[in-house]
Coordinates of C-alpha atoms in Angstrom, one line a residue:
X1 CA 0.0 0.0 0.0
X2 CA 2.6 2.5 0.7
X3 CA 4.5 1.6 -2.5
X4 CA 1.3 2.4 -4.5
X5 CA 0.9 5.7 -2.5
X6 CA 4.3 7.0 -3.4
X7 CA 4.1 5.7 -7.1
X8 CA 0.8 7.6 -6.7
X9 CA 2.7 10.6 -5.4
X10 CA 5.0 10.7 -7.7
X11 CA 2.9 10.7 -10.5
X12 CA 0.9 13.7 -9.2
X13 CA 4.3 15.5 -8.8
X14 CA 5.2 14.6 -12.4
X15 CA 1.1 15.4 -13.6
X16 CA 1.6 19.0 -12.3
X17 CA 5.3 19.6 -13.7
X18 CA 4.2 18.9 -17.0
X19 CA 1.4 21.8 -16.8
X20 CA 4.7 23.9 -15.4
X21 CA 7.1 23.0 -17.7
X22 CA 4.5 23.7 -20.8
X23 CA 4.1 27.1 -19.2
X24 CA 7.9 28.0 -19.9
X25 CA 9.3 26.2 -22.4
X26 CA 11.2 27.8 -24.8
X27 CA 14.1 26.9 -26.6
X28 CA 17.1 27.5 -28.9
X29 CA 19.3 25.2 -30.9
X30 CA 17.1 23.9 -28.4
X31 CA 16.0 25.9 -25.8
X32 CA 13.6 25.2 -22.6
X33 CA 11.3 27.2 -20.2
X34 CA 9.7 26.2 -16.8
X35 CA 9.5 27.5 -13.3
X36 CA 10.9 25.7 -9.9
X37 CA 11.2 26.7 -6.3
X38 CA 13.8 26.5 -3.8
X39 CA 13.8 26.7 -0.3
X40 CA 15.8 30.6 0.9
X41 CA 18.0 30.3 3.6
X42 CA 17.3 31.5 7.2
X43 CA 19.9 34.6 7.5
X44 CA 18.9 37.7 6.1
X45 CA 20.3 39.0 2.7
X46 CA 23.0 41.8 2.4
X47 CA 21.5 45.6 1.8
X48 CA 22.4 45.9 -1.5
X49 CA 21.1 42.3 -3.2
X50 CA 18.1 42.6 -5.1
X51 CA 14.6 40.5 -2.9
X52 CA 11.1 40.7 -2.8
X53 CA 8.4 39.5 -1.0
X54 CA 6.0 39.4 -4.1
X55 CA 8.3 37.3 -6.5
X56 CA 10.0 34.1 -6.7
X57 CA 13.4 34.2 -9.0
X58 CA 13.6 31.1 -10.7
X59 CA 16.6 30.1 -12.7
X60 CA 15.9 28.0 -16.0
X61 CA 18.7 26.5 -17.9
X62 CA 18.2 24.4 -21.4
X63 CA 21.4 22.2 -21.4
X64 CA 22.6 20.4 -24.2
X65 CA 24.5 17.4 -22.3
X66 CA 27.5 15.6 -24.5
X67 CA 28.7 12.2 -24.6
X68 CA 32.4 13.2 -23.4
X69 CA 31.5 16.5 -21.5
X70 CA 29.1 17.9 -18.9
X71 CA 27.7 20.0 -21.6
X72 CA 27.3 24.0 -22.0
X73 CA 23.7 26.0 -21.3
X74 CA 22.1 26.4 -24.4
X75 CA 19.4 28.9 -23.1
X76 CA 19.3 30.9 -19.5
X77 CA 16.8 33.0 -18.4
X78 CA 14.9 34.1 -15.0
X79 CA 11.4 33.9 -14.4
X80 CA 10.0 36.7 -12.1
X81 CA 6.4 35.1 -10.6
X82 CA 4.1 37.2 -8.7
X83 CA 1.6 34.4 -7.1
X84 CA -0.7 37.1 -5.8
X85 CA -0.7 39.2 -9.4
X86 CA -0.6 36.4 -11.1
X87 CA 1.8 37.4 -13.6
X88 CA 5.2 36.2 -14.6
X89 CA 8.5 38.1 -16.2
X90 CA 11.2 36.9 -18.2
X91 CA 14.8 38.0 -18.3
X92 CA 16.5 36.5 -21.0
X93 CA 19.9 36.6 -20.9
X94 CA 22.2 36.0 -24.1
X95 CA 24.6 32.9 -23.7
X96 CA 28.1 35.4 -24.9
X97 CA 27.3 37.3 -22.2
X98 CA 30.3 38.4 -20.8
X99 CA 31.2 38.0 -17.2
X100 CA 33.3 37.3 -13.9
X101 CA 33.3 34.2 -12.7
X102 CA 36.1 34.1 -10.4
X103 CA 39.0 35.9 -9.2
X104 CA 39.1 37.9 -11.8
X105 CA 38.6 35.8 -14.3
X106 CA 36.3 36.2 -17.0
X107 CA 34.1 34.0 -19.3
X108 CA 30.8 33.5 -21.1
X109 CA 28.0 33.3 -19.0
X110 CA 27.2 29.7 -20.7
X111 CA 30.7 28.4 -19.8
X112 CA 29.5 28.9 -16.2
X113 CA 27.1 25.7 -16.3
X114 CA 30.4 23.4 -17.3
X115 CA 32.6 24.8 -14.9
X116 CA 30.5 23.6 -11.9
X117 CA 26.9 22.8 -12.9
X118 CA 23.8 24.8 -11.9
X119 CA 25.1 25.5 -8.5
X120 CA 27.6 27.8 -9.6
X121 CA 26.0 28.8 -12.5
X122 CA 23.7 30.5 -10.1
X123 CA 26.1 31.9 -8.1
X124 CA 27.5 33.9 -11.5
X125 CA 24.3 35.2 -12.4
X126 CA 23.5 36.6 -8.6
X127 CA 26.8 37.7 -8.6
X128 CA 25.6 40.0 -11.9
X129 CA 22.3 40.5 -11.0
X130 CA 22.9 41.4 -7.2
X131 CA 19.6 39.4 -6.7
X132 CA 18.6 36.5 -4.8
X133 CA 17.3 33.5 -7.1
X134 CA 15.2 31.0 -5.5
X135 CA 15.0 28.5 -7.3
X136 CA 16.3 26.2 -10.3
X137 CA 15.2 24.4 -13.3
X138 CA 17.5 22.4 -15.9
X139 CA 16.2 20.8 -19.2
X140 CA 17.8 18.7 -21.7
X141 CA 17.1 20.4 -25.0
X142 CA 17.2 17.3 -26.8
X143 CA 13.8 15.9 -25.8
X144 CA 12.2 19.4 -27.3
X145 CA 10.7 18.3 -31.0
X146 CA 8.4 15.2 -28.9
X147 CA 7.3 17.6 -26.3
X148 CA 6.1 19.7 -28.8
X149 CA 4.5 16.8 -31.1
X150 CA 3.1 15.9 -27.6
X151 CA 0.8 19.2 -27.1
X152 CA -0.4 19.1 -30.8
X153 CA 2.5 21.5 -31.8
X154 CA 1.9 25.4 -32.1
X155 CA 0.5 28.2 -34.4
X156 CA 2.9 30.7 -34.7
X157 CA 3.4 33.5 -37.4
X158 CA 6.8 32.9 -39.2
X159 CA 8.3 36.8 -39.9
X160 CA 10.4 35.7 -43.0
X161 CA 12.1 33.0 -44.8
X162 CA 14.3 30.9 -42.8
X163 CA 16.7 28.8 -44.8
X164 CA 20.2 27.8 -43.4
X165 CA 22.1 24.0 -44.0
X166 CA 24.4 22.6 -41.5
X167 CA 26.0 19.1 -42.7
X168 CA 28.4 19.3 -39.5
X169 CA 25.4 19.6 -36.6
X170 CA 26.6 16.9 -33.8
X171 CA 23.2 15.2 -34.5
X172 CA 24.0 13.9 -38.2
X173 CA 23.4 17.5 -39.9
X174 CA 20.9 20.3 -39.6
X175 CA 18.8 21.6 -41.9
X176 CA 16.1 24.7 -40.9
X177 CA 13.5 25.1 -44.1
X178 CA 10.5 27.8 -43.2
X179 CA 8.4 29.9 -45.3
X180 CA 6.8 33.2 -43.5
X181 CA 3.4 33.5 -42.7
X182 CA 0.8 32.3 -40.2
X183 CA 1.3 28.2 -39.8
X184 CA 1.0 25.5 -37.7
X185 CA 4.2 24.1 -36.8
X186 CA 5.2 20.1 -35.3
X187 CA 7.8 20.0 -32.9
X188 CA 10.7 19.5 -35.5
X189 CA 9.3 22.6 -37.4
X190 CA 9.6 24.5 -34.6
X191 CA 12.8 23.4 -33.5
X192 CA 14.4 25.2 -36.7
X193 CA 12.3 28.0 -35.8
X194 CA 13.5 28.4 -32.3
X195 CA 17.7 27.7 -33.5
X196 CA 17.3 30.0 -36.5
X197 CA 20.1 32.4 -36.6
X198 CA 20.4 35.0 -38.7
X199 CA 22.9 38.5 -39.0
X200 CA 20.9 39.4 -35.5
X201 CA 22.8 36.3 -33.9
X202 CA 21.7 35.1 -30.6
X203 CA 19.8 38.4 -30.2
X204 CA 17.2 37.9 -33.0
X205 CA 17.1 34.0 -31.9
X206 CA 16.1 35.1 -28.2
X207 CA 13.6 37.4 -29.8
X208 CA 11.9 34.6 -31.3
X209 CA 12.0 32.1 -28.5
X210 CA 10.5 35.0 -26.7
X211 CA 7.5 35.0 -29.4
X212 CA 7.4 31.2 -29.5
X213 CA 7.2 31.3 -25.3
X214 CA 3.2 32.9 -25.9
X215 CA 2.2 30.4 -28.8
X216 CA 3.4 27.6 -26.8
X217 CA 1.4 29.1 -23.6
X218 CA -1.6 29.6 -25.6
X219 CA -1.5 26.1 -27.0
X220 CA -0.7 24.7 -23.3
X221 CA -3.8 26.3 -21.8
X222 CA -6.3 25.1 -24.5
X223 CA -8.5 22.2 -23.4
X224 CA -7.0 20.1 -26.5
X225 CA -3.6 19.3 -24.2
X226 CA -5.4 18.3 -21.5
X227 CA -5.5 14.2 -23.1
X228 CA -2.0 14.3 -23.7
X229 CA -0.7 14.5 -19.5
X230 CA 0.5 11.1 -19.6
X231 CA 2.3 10.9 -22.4
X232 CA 4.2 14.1 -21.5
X233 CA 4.3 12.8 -17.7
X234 CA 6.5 9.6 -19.2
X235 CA 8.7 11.7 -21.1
X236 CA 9.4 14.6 -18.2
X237 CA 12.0 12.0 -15.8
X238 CA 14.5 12.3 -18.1
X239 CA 14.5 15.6 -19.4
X240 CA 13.9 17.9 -16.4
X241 CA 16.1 18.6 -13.0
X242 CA 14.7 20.7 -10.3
X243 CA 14.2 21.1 -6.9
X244 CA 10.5 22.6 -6.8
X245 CA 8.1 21.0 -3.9
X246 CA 5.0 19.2 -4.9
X247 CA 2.8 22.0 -3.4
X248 CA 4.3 25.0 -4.9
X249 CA 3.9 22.8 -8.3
X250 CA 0.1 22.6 -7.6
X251 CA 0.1 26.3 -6.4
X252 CA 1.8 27.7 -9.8
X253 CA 0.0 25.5 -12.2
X254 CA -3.4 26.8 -11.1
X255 CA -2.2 30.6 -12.3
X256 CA -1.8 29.1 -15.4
X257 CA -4.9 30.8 -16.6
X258 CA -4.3 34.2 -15.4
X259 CA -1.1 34.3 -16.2
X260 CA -1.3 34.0 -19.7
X261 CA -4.7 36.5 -19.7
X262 CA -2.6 38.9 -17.8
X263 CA 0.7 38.0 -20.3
X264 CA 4.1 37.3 -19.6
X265 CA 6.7 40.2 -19.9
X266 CA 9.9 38.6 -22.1
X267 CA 12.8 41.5 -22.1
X268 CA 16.4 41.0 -22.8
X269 CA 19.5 41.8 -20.8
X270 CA 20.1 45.4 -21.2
X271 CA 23.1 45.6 -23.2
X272 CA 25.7 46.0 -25.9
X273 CA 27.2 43.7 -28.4
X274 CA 31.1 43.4 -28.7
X275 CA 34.5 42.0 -30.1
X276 CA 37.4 40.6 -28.5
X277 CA 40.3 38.5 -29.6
X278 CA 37.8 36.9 -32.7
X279 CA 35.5 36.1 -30.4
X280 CA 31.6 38.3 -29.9
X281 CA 30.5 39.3 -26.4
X282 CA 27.2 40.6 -25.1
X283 CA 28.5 43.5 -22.3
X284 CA 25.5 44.2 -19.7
X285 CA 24.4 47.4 -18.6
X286 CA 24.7 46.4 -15.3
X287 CA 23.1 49.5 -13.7
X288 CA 20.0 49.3 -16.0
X289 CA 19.3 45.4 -15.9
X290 CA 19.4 45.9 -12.0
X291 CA 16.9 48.3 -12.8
X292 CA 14.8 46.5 -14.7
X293 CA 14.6 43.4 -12.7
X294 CA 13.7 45.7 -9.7
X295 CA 10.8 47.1 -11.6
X296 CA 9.9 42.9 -12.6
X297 CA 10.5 42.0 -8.8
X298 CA 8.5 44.8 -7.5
X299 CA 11.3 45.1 -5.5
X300 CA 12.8 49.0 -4.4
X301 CA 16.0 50.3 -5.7
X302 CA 17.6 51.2 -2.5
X303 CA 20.2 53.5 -2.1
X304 CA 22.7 50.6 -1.1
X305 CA 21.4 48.8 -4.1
X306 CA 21.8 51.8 -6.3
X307 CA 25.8 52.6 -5.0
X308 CA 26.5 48.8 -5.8
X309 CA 25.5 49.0 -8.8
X310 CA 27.6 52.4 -9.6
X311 CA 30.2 50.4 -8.3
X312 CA 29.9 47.0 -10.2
X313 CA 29.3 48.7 -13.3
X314 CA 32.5 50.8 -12.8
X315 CA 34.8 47.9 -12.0
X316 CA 33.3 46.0 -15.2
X317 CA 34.2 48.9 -17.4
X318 CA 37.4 49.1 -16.1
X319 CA 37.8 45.4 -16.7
X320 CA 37.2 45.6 -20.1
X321 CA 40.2 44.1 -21.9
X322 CA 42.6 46.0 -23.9
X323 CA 41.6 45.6 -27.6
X324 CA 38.2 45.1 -27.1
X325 CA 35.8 46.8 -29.7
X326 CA 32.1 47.2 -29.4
X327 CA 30.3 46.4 -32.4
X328 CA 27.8 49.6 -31.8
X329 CA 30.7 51.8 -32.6
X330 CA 33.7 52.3 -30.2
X331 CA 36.5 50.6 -29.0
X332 CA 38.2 50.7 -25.5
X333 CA 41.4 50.8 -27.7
X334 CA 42.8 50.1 -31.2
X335 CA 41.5 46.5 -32.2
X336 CA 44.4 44.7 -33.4
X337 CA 46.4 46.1 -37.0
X338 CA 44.6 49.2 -36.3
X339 CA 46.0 52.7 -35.0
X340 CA 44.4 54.9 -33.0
X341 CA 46.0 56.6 -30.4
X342 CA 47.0 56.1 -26.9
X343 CA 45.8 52.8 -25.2
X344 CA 42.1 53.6 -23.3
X345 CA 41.0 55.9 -25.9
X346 CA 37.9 55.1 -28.2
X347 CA 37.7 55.4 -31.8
X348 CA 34.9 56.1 -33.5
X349 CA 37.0 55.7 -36.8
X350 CA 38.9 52.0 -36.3
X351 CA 37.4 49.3 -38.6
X352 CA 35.0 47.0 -36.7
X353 CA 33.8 43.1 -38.1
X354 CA 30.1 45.3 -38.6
X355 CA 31.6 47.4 -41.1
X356 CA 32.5 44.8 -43.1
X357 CA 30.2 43.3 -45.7
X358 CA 31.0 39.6 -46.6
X359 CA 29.8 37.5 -49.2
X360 CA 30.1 33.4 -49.0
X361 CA 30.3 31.7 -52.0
X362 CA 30.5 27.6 -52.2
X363 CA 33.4 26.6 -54.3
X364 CA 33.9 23.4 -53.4
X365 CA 30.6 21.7 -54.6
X366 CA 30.4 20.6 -50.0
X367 CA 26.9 20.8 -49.5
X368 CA 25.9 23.6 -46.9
X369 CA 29.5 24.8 -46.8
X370 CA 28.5 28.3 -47.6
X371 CA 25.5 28.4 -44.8
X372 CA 28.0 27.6 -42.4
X373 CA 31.1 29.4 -43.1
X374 CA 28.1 32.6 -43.3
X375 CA 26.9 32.0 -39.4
X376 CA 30.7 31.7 -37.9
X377 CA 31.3 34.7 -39.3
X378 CA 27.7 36.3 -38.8
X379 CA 28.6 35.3 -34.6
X380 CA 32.0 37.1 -35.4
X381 CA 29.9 40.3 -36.2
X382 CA 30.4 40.6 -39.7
X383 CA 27.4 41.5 -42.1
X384 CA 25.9 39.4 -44.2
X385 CA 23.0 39.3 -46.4
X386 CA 21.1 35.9 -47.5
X387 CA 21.9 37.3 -51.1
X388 CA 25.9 37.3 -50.7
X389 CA 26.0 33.7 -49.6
X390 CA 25.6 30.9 -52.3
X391 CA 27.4 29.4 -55.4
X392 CA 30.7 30.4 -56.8
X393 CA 31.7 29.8 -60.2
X394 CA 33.6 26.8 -59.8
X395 CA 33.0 23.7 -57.6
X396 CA 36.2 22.8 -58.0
X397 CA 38.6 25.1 -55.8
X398 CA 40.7 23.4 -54.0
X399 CA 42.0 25.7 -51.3
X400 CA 39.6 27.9 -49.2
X401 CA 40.6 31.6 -49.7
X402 CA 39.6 35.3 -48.1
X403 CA 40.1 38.1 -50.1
X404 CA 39.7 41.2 -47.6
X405 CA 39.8 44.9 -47.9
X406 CA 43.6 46.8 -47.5
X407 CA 44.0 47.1 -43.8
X408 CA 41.2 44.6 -42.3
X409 CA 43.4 41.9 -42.5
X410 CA 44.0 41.3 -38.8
X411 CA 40.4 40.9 -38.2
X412 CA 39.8 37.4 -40.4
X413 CA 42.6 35.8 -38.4
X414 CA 42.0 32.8 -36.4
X415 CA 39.2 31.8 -38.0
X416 CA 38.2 28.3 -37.3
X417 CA 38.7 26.7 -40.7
X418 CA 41.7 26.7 -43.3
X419 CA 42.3 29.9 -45.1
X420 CA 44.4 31.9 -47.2
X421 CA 44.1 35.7 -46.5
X422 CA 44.4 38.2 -49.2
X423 CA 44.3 41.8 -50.0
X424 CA 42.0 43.2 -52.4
X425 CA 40.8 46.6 -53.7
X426 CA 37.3 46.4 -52.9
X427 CA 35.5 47.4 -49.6
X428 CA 33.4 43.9 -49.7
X429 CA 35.5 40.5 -48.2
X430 CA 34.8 37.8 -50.7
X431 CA 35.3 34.2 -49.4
X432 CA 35.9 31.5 -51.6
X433 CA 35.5 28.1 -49.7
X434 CA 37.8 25.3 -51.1
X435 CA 37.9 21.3 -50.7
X436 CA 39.9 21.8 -47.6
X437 CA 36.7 23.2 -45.5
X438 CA 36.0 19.8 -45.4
X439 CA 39.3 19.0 -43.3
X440 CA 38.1 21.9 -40.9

C-alpha cells in the first residue's frame, strides 16, 4: 500500500510539472522554459542584493548534455512570478554574455554551467544581477521536438524565410526550411524555428523564442492538451532537473490561466554587443538590468542597491580588456592592426567586423559549406545578407581563400577553418570556400 501511495505521489508531482514546464518552455538550438522553487536560507540578505516579498526568482537552464563533457547552457533566463498578481516576467539573458566568474577571471556566461553545474551557475548570475534566485530548473534540449508533437504542436506567425544547412550539426546535420506567414508548426518545425540564426545572432534568436514562449502558452492552456498529461508525464523523468516541492507545483499550475490572460513580460539583458580577440561578447548594462529586474520583482532600488551597482558597473568597465571593440561603434582601444591613439581611448573611426560586408560563395561543390562558413562569421559580427551567400563559379577550388579589404586583414585571423588571406581593392570581403573546408 505505501509503494502504491508513493508511485501515486509521484505521478501527481510529475502530472503538475508537465502543466509547469509547458508554461515556460522555450528553446534554442534547443531551448527550454519552466518554473521551480527552492527553499531561501534562514539569514537575512545583504542591503544591497536585489529580494522581494511578491516574486519568486527562478533560474531556467536548457542544457545540451554531450557524450564526453558535462555540456554547456544552451538557453538561460529568470522567471520573475508574482503568485498574488498572477503574472510572470522573463529576463532572457544571451549565452556570450560576458562575465566574472572568479577571481578575476572572465568567461561566457554559458561556460558557467560546465565549470560547476547549476550551482555555480547561479552563483555567477547573482553575482551579476545582485539578486537572490530561489530557485532552479535544468532541461535537456534534446527531448524538445516530442514535447512539442506531444501538445499538438503550435500556431505561430513565421516573420520571413528561414533557410540555413548545416551538414556538421553533432546530430547527423541540420537543416532549418521555413516559409513566413501564419502556420502550424510540429515540434521538428519548430525546432528550426526556435535555433534560427540569422545577422541578428543570438539576439534575433532570443527574440523569437520569446515569441514562441506565448504560442506555446496559448497552445498549453487550450483544453485540447489536456489528453496528452500522460504521455508528457512519461517523457518529463529524463529531461527535467529541479528542486520545486509538490505544493508549490500545484500552487503555480493553477495561475496558469491568469497568467497567460494577464501575459508574460519577455525582455532581454540590457546591453551591448562586442569583439574581443575573434570572439563576440554581449556586455551588460549592469546599472539598467538591476533596474529593470527591480521594476519585474516589484522590489525597491535602495540607495545601497543603487551605489552597488555604480560600483559593479565601474569595476566592469574598467575590466574591459585592452583591444576590445564594441560592435555599436567604439573601441576601448585600437582592435588589433589598427592605429588609434593612446591605449584607453575610443575610436569612432577603427574598422570593426560590422563594417565589413562579406559574401560566402560555395566553391567546393560541400553541401551547406557556404551556410555555415556565413553563421561563424555572422557570430563574429560581420554583415551578411542571405543574397551574398551561395554558389561560386567553380566547384572545384581546392583551397579555401579570403580576399579582404587593404588594412582589415587582422580581423579574419583565427578563423576556425583553413584559409588563405588576401588583400583586395574592394571594400566587400569575398570568401571563396575550397575542398579543404571539409578537413576543418
Amino acid at each position: 500500500m505505501r509503494r502504491k501511495r508513493r508511485q501515486r505521489k509521484r505521478k501527481q508531482r510529475l502530472l503538475v510539472l508537465a502543466s509547469i514546464i509547458l508554461l515556460a518552455v522555450g528553446i534554442c538550438a534547443g531551448a527550454w522554459w519552466a518554473i521551480a522553487r527552492r527553499e531561501s536560507g534562514n539569514g537575512a540578505e545583504a542591503p544591497d542584493v536585489l529580494t522581494s516579498p511578491y516574486t519568486k526568482e527562478i533560474m531556467v537552464m536548457g542544457v545540451d548534455p554531450r557524450t564526453d563533457d558535462t555540456g554547456r547552457s544552451d538557453t538561460l533566463f529568470l522567471v520573475s512570478l508574482d503568485e498574488e498578481a498572477k503574472r510572470a516576467s522573463i529576463l532572457s539573458i544571451p549565452r556570450d554574455t560576458r562575465v566574472e566568474m572568479e577571481q578575476g577571471a572572465y568567461e561566457k556566461i554559458n561556460h558557467a554551467y560546465a565549470y560547476g553545474g547549476h550551482e555555480y551557475a547561479q552563483k555567477v548570475l547573482e553575482r551579476l544581477l545582485a539578486a537572490k534566485i530561489d530557485g532552479y530548473v535544468i532541461v535537456n534540449i534534446r527531448a524538445f521536438e516530442k514535447m512539442i508533437d506531444t501538445v499538438g504542436g503550435v500556431d505561430i506567425d513565421v516573420e520571413k524565410r528561414m533557410y540555413y544547412e548545416d551538414p556538421w550539426d553533432e546530430d547527423g546535420g541540420l537543416v532549418i526550411d521555413l516559409y513566413p506567414g501564419e502556420q502550424h508548426l510540429d515540434g521538428k518545425q519548430a525546432m528550426e524555428y526556435v535555433r534560427f540564426r540569422d545577422e541578428e545572432g543570438d539576439i534575433g534568436r532570443i527574440a523569437r523564442q520569446q515569441k514562441f514562449l506565448k504560442a506555446l502558452l496559448a497552445r498549453v492552456t487550450s483544453p485540447e492538451v489536456v489528453p496528452h498529461l500522460a504521455q508528457i508525464v512519461r517523457e518529463l523523468g529524463s529531461v527535467i532537473e529541479t528542486d520545486m516541492e509538490l505544493g508549490d507545483m500545484a500552487r503555480f499550475a493553477s495561475l496558469l490561466p491568469d497568467i497567460k490572460g494577464n501575459g508574460v513580460e519577455s525582455v532581454l539583458l540590457p546591453g551591448r554587443p562586442a569583439w574581443w580577440q575573434e570572439t563576440s561578447y554581449w556586455l551588460p548594462d549592469i546599472k539598467e538590468a538591476r533596474r529593470l529586474l527591480a521594476s519585474q520583482m516589484s522590489a525597491a532600488m535602495t540607495p545601497p542597491i543603487k551605489e552597488r551597482a555604480e560600483r559593479d558597473a565601474a569595476f566592469y568597465e574598467e575590466n574591459l580588456p585592452p583591444g576590445l571593440a564594441d560592435v555599436g561603434g567604439t573601441m576601448r582601444i585600437a582592435a588589433p592592426g589598427v592605429v588609434s591613439g593612446e591605449p584607453g581611448a575610443a575610436s569612432q573611426n577603427a574598422v570593426k567586423p560590422a563594417d565589413i560586408r562579406v559574401k560566402v560563395l560555395n566553391c567546393c561543390g560541400i553541401k551547406g559549406a557556404a551556410a555555415a562558413a556565413a553563421e561563424v562569421l555572422r557570430e563574429r559580427g560581420f554583415v551578411i545578407d542571405n543574397e551574398d551567400v551561395g554558389n561560386g563559379s567553380t566547384r572545384d577550388l581546392q583551397e579555401t581563400t579570403f580576399t579582404v579589404p587593404k588594412g582589415t586583414e587582422p580581423l579574419f585571423g583565427d578563423l576556425p577553418f583553413p584559409c588563405v588571406i588576401r588583400t583586395g581593392d574592394d571594400d566587400t570581403a569575398v570568401l571563396e570556400i575550397g575542398k579543404d573546408y571539409g578537413n576543418a
